C-alpha positions in Angstrom: -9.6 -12.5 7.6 -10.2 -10.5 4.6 -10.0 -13.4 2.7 -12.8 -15.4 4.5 -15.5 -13.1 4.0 -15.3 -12.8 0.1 -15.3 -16.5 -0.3 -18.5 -18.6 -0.6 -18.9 -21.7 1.2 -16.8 -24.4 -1.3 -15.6 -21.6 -3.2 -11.7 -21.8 -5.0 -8.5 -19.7 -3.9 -8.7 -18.6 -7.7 -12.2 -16.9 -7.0 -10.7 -14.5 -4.6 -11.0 -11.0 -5.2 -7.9 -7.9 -5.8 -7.9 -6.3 -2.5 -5.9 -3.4 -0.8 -5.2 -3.3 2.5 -3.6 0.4 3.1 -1.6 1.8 5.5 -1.3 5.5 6.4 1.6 6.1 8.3 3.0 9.4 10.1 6.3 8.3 10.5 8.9 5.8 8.1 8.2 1.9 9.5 10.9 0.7 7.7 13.4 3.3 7.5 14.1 3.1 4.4 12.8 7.3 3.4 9.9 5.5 1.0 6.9 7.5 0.7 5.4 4.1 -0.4 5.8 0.5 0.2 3.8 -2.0 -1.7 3.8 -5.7 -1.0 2.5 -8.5 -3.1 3.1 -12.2 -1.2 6.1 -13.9 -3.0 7.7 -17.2 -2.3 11.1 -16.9 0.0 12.9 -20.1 -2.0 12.1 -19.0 -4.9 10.9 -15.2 -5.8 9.7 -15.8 -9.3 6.5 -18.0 -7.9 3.8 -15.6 -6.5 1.1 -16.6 -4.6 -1.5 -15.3 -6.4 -3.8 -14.1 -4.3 -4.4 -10.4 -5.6 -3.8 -8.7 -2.6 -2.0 -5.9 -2.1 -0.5 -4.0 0.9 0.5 -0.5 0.3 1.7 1.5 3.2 2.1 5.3 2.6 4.9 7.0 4.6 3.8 10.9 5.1 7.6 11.6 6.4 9.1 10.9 3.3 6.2 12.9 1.4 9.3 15.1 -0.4 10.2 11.9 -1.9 7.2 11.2 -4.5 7.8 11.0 -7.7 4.1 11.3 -8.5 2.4 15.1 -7.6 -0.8 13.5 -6.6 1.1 11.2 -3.8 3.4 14.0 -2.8 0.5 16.3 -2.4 -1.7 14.1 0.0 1.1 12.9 1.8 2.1 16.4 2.9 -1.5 16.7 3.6 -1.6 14.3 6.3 2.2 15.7 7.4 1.5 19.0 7.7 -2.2 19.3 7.7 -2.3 22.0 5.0 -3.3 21.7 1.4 -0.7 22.4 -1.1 -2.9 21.1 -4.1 -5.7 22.6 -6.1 -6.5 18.7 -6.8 -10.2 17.7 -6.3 
């Protein structure tokens, strides 16, 4: 759906814009202890052919917030945990 409204009528795939659909998540939905998933859409025969599309689905996991390698993540994930601010970041 995201897709149809930044298309013109006759428009190309190739015209599409990068978008990001994100995810905020309280608890793990894969159970895998990831504080992030990202997704780009790949072909199952044959992982080297990408669809090209330029979207991107990132899905944050606040349970696994300990996990972050980057500060910035680790701090707003433990936000949204917890409720507190641990960060002086603005």
């Amino acid at each position: 759906m995201l897709d149809i409204g930044s298309l013109a009528r006759g428009a190309g795939y190739s015209d599409l814009k990068e978008s990001y659909v994100i995810f905020i998540c309280l608890s793990d939905p894969f159970g895998k202890n990831l504080p992030v998933y990202t997704f780009e859409r790949r072909c199952r025969e044959s992982a080297e052919v990408e669809l090209g599309d330029a979207t991107h689905h990132v899905m944050f996991n606040a349970a696994a917030y300990e996990n972050a390698a980057d500060p910035e993540i680790k701090a707003f994930l433990a936000f949204v945990k917890d409720n507190k601010a641990e960060s002086d970041w603005k």
